[in-house]
Coordinates of C-alpha atoms in Angstrom, one line a residue:
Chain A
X969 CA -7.1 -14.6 12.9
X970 CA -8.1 -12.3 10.3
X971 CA -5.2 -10.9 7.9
X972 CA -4.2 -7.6 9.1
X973 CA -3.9 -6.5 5.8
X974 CA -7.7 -7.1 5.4
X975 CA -8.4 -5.0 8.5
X976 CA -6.6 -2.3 7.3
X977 CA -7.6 -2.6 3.9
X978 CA -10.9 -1.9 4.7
X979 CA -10.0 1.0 7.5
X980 CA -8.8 2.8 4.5
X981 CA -11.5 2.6 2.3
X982 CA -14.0 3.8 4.8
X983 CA -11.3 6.7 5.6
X984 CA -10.3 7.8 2.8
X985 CA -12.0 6.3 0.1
X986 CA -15.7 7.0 1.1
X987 CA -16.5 4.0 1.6
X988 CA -20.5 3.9 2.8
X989 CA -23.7 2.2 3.2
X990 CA -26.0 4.3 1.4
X991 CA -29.3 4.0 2.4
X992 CA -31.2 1.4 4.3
X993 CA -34.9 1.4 3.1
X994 CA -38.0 0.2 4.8
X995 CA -40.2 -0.4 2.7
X996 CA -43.7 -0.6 3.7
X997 CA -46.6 -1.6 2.5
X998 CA -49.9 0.4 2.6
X999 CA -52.6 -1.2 0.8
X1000 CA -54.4 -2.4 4.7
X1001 CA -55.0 1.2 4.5
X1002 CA -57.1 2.0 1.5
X1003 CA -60.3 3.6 3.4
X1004 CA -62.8 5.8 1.3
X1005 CA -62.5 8.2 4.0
X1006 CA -59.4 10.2 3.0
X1007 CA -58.7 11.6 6.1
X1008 CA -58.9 8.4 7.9
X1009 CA -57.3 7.1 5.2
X1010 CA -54.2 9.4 6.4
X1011 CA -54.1 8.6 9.5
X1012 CA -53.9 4.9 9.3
X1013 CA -50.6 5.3 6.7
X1014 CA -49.3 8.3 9.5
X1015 CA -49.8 5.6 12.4
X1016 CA -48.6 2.5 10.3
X1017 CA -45.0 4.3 8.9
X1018 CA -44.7 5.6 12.2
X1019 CA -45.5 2.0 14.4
X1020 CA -43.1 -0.4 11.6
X1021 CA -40.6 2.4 10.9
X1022 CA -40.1 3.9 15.1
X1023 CA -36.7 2.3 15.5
X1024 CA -35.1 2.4 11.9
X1025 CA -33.0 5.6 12.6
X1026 CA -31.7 4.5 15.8
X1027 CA -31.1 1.0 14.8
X1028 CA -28.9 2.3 11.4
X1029 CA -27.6 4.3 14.1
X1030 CA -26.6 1.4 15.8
X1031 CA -25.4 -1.0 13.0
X1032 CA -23.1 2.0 11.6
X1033 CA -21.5 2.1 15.4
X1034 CA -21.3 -1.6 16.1
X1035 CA -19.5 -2.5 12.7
X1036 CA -17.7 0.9 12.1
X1037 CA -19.6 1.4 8.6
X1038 CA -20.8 4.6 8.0
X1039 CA -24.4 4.6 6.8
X1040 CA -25.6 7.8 5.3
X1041 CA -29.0 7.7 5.0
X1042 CA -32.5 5.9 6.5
X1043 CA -35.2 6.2 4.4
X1044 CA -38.7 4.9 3.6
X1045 CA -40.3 3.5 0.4
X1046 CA -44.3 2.8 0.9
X1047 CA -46.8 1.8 -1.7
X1048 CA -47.7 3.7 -4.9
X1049 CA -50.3 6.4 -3.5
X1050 CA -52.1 6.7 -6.5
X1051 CA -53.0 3.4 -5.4
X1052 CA -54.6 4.5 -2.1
X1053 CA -56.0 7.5 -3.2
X1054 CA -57.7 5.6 -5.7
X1055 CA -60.3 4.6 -2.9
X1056 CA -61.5 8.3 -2.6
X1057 CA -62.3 10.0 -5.9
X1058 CA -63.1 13.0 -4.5
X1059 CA -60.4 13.7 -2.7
X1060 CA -57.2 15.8 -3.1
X1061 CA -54.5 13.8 -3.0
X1062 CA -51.9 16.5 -1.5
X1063 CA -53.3 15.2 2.2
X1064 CA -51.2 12.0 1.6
X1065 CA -48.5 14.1 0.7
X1066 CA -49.0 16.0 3.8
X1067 CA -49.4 12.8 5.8
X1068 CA -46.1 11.2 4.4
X1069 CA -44.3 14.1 4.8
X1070 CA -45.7 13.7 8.6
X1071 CA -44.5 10.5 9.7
X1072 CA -41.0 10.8 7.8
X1073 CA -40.4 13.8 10.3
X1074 CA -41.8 11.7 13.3
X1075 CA -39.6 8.9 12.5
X1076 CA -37.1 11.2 11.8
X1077 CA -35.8 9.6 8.0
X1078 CA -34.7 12.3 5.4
X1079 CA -36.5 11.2 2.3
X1080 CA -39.8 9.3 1.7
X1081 CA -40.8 7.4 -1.6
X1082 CA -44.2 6.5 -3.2
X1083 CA -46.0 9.6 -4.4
X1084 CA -46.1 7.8 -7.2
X1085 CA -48.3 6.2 -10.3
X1086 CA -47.8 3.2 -12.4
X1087 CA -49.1 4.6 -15.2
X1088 CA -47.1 2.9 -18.1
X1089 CA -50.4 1.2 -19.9
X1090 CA -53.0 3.6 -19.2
X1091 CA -54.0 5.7 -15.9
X1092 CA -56.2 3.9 -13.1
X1093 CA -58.5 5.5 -10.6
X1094 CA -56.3 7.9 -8.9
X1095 CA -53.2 8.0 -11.1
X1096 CA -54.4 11.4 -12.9
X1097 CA -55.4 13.2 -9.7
X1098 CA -52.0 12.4 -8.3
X1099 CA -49.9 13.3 -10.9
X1100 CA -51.5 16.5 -11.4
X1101 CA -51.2 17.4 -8.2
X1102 CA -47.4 16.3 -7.9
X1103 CA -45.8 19.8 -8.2
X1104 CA -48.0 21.2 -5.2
X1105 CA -46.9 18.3 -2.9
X1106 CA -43.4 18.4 -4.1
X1107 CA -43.6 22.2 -3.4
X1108 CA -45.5 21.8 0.0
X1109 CA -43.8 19.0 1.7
X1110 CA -39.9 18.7 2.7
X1111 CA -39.1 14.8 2.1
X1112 CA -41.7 13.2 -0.2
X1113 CA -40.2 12.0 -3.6
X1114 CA -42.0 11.5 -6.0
X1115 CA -42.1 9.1 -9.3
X1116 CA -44.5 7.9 -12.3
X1117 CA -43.8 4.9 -14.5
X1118 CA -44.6 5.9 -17.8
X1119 CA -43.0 2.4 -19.5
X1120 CA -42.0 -0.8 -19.9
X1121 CA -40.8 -3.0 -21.9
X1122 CA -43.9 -5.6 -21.8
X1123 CA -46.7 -2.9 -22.3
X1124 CA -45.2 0.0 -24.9
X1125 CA -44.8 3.8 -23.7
X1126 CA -47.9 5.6 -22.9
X1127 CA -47.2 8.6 -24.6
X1128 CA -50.2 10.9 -23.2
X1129 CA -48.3 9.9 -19.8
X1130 CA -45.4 11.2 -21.1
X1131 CA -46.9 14.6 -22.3
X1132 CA -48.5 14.7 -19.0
X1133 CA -45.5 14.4 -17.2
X1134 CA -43.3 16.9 -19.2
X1135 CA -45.9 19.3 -18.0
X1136 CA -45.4 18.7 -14.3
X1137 CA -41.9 18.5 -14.3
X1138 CA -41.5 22.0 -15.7
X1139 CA -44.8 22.9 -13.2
X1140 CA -42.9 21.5 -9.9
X1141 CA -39.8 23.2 -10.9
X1142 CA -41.9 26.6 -11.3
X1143 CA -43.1 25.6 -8.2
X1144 CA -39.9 25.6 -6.4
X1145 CA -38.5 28.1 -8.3
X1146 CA -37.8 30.1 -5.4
X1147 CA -35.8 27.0 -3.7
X1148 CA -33.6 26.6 -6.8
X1149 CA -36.3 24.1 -8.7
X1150 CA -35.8 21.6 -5.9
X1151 CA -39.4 19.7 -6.3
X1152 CA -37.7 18.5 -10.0
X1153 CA -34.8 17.2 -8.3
X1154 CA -37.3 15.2 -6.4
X1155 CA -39.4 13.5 -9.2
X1156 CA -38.4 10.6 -11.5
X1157 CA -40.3 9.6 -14.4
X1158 CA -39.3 5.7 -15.3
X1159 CA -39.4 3.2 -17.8
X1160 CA -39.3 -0.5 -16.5
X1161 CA -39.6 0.9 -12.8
X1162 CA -38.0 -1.2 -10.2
X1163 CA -40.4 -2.0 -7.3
X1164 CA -37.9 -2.7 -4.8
X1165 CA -35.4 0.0 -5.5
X1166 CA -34.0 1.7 -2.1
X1167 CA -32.3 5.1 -4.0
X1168 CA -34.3 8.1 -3.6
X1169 CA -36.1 10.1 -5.5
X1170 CA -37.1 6.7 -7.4
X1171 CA -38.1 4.3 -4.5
X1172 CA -41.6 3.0 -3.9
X1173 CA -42.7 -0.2 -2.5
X1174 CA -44.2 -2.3 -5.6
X1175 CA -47.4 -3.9 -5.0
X1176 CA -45.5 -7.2 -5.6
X1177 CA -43.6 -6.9 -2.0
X1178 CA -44.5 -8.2 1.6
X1179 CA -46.2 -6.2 3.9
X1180 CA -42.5 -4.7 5.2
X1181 CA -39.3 -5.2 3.9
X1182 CA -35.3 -4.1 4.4
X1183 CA -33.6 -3.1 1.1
X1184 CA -30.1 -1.5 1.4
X1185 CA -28.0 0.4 -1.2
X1186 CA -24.7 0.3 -1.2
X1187 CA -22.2 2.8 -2.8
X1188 CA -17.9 3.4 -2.9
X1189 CA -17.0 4.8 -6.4
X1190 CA -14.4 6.4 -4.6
X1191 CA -12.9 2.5 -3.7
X1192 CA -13.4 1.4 -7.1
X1193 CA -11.0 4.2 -8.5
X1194 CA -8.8 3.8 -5.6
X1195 CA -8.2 0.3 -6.5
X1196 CA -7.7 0.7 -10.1
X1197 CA -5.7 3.7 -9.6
X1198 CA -3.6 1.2 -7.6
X1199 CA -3.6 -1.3 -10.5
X1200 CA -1.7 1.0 -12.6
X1201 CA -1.2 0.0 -16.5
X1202 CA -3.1 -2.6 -16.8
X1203 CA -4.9 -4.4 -19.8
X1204 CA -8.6 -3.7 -19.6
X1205 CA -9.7 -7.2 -18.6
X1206 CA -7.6 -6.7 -15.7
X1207 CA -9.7 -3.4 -14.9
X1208 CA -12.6 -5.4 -15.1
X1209 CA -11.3 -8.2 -12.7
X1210 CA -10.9 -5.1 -10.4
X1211 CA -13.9 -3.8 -10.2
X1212 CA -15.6 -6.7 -10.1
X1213 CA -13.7 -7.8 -6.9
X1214 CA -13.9 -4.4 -5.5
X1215 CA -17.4 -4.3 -6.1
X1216 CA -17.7 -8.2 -4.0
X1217 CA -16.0 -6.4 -1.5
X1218 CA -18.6 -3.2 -0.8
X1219 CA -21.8 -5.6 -1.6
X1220 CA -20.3 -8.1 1.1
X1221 CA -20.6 -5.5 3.5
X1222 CA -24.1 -4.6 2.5
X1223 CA -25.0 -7.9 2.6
X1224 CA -24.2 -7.9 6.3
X1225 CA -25.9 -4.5 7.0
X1226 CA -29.0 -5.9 5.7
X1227 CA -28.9 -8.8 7.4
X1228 CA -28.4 -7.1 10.3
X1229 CA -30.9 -4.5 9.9
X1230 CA -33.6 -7.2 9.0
X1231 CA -32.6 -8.9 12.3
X1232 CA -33.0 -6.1 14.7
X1233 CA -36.0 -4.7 13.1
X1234 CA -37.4 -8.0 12.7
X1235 CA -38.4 -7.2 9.0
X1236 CA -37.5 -9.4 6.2
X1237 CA -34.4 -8.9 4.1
X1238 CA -35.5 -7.9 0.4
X1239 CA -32.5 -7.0 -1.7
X1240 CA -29.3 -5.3 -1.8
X1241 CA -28.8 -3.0 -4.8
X1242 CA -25.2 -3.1 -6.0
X1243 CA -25.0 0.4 -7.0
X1244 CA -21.9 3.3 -7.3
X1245 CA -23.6 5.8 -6.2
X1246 CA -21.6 9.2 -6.5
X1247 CA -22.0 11.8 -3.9
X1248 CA -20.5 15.6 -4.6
X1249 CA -17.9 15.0 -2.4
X1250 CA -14.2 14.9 -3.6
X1251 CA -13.1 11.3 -3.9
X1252 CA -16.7 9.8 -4.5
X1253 CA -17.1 10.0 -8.3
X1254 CA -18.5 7.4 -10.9
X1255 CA -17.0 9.9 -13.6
X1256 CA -13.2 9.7 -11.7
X1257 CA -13.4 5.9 -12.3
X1258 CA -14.3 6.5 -16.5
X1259 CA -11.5 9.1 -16.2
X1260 CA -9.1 6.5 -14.3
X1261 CA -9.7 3.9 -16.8
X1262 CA -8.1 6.1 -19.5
X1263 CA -10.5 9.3 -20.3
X1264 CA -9.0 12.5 -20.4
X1265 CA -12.4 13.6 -19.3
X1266 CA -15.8 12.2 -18.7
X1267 CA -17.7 12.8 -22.1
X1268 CA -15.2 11.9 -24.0
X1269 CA -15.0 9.5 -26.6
X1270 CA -14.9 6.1 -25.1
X1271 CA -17.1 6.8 -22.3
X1272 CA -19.9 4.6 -23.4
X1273 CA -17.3 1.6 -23.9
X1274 CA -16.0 2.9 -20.2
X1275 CA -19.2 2.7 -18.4
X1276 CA -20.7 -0.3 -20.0
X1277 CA -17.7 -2.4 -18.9
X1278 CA -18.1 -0.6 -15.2
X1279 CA -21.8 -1.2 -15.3
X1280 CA -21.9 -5.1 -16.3
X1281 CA -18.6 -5.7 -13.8
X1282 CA -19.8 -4.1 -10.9
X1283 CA -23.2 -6.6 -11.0
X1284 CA -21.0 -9.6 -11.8
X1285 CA -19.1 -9.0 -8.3
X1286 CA -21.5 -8.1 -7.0
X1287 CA -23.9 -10.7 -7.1
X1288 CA -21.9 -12.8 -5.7
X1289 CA -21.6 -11.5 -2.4
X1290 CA -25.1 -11.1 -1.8
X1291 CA -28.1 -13.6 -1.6
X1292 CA -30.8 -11.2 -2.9
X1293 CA -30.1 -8.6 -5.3
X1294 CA -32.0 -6.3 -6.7
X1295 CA -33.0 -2.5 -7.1
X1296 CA -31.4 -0.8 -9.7
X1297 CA -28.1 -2.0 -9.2
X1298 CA -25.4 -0.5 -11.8
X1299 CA -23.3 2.6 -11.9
X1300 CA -25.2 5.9 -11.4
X1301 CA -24.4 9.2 -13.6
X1302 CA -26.1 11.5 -11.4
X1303 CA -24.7 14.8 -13.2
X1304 CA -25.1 17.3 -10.2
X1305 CA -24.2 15.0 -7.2
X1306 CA -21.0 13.1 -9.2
X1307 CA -18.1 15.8 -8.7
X1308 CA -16.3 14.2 -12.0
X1309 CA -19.7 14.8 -13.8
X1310 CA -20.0 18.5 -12.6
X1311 CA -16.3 19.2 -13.9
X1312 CA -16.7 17.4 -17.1
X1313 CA -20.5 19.0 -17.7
X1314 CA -18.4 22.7 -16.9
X1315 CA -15.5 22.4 -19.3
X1316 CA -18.3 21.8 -22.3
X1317 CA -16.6 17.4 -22.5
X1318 CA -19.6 16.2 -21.6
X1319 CA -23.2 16.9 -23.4
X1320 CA -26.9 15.5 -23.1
X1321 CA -26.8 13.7 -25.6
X1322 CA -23.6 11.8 -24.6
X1323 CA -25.6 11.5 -21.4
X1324 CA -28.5 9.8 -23.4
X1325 CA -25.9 7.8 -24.9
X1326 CA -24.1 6.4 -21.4
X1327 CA -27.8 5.7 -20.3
X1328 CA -27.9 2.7 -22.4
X1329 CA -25.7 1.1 -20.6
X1330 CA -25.3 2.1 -16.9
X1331 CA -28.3 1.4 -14.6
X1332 CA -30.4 3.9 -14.4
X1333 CA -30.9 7.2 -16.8
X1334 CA -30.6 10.8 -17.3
X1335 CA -30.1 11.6 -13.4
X1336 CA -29.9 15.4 -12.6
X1337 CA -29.6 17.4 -15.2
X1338 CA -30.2 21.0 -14.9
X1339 CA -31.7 22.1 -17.7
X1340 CA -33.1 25.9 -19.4
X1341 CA -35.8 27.2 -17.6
X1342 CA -37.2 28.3 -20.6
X1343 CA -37.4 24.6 -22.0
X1344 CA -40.6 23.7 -23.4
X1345 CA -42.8 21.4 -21.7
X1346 CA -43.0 19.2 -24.8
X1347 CA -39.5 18.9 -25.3
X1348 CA -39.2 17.8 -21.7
X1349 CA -41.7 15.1 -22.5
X1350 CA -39.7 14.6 -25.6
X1351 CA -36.3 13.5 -23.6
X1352 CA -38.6 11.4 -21.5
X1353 CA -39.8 9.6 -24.5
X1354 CA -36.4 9.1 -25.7
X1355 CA -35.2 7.7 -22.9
X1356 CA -38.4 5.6 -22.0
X1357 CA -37.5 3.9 -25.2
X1358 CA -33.9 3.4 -24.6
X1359 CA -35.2 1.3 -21.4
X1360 CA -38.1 -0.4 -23.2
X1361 CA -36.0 -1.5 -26.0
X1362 CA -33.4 -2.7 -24.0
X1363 CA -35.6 -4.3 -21.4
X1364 CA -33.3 -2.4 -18.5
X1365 CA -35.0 0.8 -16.3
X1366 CA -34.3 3.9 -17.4
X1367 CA -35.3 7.0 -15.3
X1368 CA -35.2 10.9 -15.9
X1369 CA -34.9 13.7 -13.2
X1370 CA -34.2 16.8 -15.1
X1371 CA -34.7 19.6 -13.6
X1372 CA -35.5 23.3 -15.5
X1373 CA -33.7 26.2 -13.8
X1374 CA -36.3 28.8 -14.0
X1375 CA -35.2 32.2 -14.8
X1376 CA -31.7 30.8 -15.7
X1377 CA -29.8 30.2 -18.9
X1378 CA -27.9 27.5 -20.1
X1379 CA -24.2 27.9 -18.7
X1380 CA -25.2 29.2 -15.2
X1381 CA -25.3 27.2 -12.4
X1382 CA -28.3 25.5 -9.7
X1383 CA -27.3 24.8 -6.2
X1384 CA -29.0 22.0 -4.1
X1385 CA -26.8 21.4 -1.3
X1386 CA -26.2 17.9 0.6
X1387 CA -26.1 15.2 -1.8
X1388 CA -28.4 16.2 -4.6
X1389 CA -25.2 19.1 -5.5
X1390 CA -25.2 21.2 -8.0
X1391 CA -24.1 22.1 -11.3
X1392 CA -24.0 23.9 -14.7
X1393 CA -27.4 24.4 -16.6
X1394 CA -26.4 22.1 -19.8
X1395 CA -28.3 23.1 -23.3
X1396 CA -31.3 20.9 -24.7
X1397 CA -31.8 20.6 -28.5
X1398 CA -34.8 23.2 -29.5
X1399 CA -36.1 22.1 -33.0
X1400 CA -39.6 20.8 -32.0
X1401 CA -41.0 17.5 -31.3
X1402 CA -44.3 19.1 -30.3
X1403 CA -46.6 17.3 -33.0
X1404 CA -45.4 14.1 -31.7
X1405 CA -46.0 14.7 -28.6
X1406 CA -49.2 15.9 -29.0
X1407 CA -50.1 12.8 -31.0
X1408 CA -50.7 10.9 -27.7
X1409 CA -51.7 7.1 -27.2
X1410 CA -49.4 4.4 -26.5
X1411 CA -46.0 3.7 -28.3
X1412 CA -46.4 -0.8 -28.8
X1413 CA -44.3 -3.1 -26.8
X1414 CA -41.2 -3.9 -28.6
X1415 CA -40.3 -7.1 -30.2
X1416 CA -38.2 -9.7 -27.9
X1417 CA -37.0 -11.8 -30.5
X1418 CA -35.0 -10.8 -34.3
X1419 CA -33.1 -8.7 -31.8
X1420 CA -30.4 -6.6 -33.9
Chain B
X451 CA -17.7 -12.4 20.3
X452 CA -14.7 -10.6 18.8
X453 CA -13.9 -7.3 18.1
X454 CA -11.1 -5.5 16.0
X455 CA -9.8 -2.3 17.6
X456 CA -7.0 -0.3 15.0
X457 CA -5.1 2.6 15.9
X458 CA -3.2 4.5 13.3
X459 CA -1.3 7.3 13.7
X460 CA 2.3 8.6 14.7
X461 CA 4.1 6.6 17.5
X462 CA 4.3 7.5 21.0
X463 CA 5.0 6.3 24.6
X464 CA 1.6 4.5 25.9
X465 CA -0.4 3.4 23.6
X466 CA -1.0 0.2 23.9
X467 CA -1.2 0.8 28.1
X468 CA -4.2 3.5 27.5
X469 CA -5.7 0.8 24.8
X470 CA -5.7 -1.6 26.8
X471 CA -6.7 0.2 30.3
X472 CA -10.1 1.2 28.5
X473 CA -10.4 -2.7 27.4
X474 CA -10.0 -3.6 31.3
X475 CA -12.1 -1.1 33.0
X476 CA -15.0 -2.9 30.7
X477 CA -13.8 -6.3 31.2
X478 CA -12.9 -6.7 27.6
X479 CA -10.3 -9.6 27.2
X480 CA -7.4 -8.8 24.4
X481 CA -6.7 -12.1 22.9
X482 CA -4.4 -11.0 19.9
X483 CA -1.8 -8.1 19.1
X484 CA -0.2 -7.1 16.1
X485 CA 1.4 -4.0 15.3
X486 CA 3.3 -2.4 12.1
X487 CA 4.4 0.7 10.1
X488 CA 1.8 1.4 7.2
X489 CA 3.2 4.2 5.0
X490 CA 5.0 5.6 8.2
X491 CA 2.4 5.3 10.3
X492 CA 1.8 3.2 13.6
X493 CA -0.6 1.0 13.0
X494 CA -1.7 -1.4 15.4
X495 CA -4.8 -4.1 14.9
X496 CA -6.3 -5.5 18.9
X497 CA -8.4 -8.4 18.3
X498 CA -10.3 -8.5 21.5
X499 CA -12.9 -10.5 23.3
X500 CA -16.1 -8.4 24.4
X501 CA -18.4 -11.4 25.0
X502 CA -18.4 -10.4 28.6
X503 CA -17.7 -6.4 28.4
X504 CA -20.0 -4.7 30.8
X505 CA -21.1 -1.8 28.9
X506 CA -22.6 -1.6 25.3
X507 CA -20.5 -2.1 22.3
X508 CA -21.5 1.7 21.2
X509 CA -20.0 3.2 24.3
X510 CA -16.6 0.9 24.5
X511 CA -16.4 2.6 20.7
X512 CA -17.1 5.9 21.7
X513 CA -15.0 6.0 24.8
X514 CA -12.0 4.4 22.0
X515 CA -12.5 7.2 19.7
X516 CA -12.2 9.8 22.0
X517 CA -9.2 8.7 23.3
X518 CA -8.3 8.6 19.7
X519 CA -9.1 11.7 20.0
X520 CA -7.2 12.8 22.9
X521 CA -3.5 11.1 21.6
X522 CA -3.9 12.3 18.2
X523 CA -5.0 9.1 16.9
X524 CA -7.5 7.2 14.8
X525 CA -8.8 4.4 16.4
X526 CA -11.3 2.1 15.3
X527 CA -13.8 -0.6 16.6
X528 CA -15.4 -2.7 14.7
X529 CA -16.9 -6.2 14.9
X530 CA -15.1 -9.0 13.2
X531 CA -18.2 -9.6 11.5
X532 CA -17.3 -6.8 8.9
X533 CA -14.4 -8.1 8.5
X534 CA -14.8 -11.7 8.0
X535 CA -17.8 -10.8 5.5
X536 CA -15.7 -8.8 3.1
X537 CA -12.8 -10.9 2.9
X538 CA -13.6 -14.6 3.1
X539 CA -15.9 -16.3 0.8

């Protein structure tokens, strides 16, 4: 018999403490349909996401009924475009926007990865058309995300990449200026890009994968500060013990959605990616778990120490509970979807650079950050590069989805709605790092030995 | 197959006869019952068999919840699998 305590343990957490599967990703590949006919091109991916990817609402649908697990979202992940559109020089690349943006309504999903370039030693056929025309796709279609890997830590920062990209990030917000900058929210620029990453607006299917796979992010920062909240005065290897357990706990149950997932849809299990992954609701924080070990605020001092600890215990349990793991897996700091992060960004405790800071040791980067519309492009390129190296340095991914309010000043406010949020409009640093940029070429792979 | 069904909510006359007429209209055997008071709360945990229950899981659940619904109550059902996962090694 199981424990009753067990039972209602876990009622609880999926009551009260927002407990959730995330996202289950398909993701699929679509090299078989490289054709130098564009438009054919499109209509073999349209037919392919919609003939592997038909069921993959209803069957979420299904799991979250059968086992009583909510499970937010169903998405897709497909192969880097630039890669496909590669094939047909000629060609604007905005049709496979169109076409992806297609099939994701077919098969009903609400967000679909791989506009995306893997650009980090130099651009192939393809990568330059695509990224250019990345703020007219994000602007034209609903659900495509969008990322470009700029770095990693085995082949250096290609810095005329990253001037590139500071450039379109400000273009796709201007392009969505009307829709509060939304194309920015949907376009990551990464160093050491995971290629089997299930969180949106990151995911694409690396060239790496099997023709299909099933990846599933977890989440539950608000059972992580539930539990510790429970643990009262402890010493802080006691809060770690916590959260690693806690953390065993959600992964188990993602373990089991995948599993199952990969069995009905008979597509291979790929990973499970241990993440927290705040939502805006009340009760869903990352920042309420810093604030819970001891922070006045998020921002604060101590927040680094805070996170880091949070960060490295939440893999340790995690991995345990699950056979594959992989994705980005750490705690997110998504500023404008992480109610704790919205409070703490309002009340002035918590800055970018802090947030530069906390990125060196929590999974991913500088995740949703409103920032001046009247921010240079260069100095957008310039927080990329800055992070980029964070990530390359410390051989870990580091991402950034910043996105310029245009029109608006530092101290008002964007809105997205649903899970991207909103939040306050937080101040860049405006001395110059134009000539730099402007320098171009490639920063060199860093050093893995003397490390100090 | 086993399933867990948990109700939680304030006490009152016929809950466990409503509980278990749903499980017998779809042949669903209860094998085990427990019940206690969880921060004043009723709270009681149905481990049933639905190996042979003649609709699908989804609607038994469905038809649970909204007579949930109906008493004022939460009631859950899950399958053991969830449970079992998270809790044993």
């Amino acid at each position: 018999m199981i424990n009753s305590h067990d039972i209602l343990e876990t009622i609880n957490m999926i009551d009260n403490e927002n407990l959730d599967v995330r996202t289950i990703t398909m993701g699929i590949s679509l090299l078989d349909c490289i054709d130098s006919d564009a438009e054919r091109a499109c209509g073999k991916i349209y037919d392919k996401i919609c003939r592997y990817a038909g069921q993959l609402v209803k069957t979420g649908e299904d799991i979250s009924k059968d086992y009583g697990i909510p499970i937010i979202n169903e998405r897709i992940s497909v192969t880097p475009i630039a890669m496909i559109a590669g094939a047909c020089p000629g060609a604007d690349p905005i049709r496979y926007a169109k076409a992806l943006d297609r099939a994701a309504h077919t098969v009903g999903v609400n967000f679909i990865g791989g506009y995306s370039a893997l650009v980090h030693k130099g651009f192939g056929p393809g990568d330059y058309a695509l990224m250019r025309s990345i703020p007219q796709a994000l602007s034209e279609t609903e659900l495509v995300c969008s990322s470009v890997n700029i770095g990693t830590t085995k082949s250096g920062i290609n810095m005329d990449a990253v001037d590139r990209m500071g450039q379109i990030v400000l273009e796709t917000a201007k392009a969505t200026a009307d829709r509060d900058c939304i194309g920015a929210a949907k376009l990551v620029v990464f160093c050491n890009a995971p290629e089997d990453n299930p969180f949106m607006a990151g995911a694409f299917h690396g060239p790496g994968e099997p023709d299909c796979v099933i990846n599933v992010g977890v989440s539950g920062p608000g059972v992580v500060r539930a539990a510790l909240a429970k643990a009262g005065d402890c010493d802080i290897t006691a809060v770690a013990d916590i959260v690693k357990k806690t953390a065993f706990k959600i992964t188990r149950m993602g373990q089991l959605v995948a599993q199952e997932a990969s069995r009905r849809l008979c597509v291979p299990f790929g990973i499970v990616d241990l993440s927290l992954a705040p939502t805006p609701a009340v009760g869903d924080s990352v920042a309420h778990i810093l604030e819970e070990m001891g922070l006045e605020r998020c921002g604060a001092h101590g927040t680094t120490a805070c996170l880091a600890l949070l960060n490295d215990a939440v893999k340790k349990g995690g991995v345990m509970a699950s056979s594959h793991v992989g994705g980005l897996s750490g705690a997110f700091i998504p500023v404008t979807e992480d109610a704790g992060m919205i409070r703490a960004a309002r009340e002035g405790a918590l800055s970018l650079t802090k947030l530069e800071a906390m990125t060196a040791v929590c999974s991913v980067g500088l995740d949703m950050i409103n920032i001046p519309g009247d921010t240079p492009a260069e100095i957008i390129a310039a927080i990329i590069a800055d992070e980029a190296a964070i990530g390359m340095v410390n051989s870990k991914t580091t991402a950034v989805r910043v996105i310029p309010a245009i029109g608006k000043k530092a101290g008002e406010e964007l809105s997205f709605g649903g899970l991207l949020g909103g939040g306050p409009i937080m101040e860049v640093n405006r001395y110059s790092p134009e000539k730099f940029i402007r320098r171009g070429g490639r920063i060199p792979a860093p050093m893995q030995s003397l490390k100090n | 197959m086993h399933a867990v069904i948990t109700v939680i909510g304030k006490d009152m006359v016929g809950i466990l006869a409503r509980v278990s007429t749903i499980c017998a209209e779809n042949n669903v055997n209860v094998v085990e019952v427990t019940q206690s008071i969880l921060h004043d709360l009723f709270a009681m945990i149905m481990m049933v068999d639905i190996s042979k229950c003649s609709v699908p899981f989804s609607e038994l659940s469905d038809r649970l919840s909204s007579l949930g619904d109906e008493m004022g109550l939460t009631i859950h059902t899950m399958h053991e699998d969830i449970f079992n996962s998270m809790h044993h090694i």
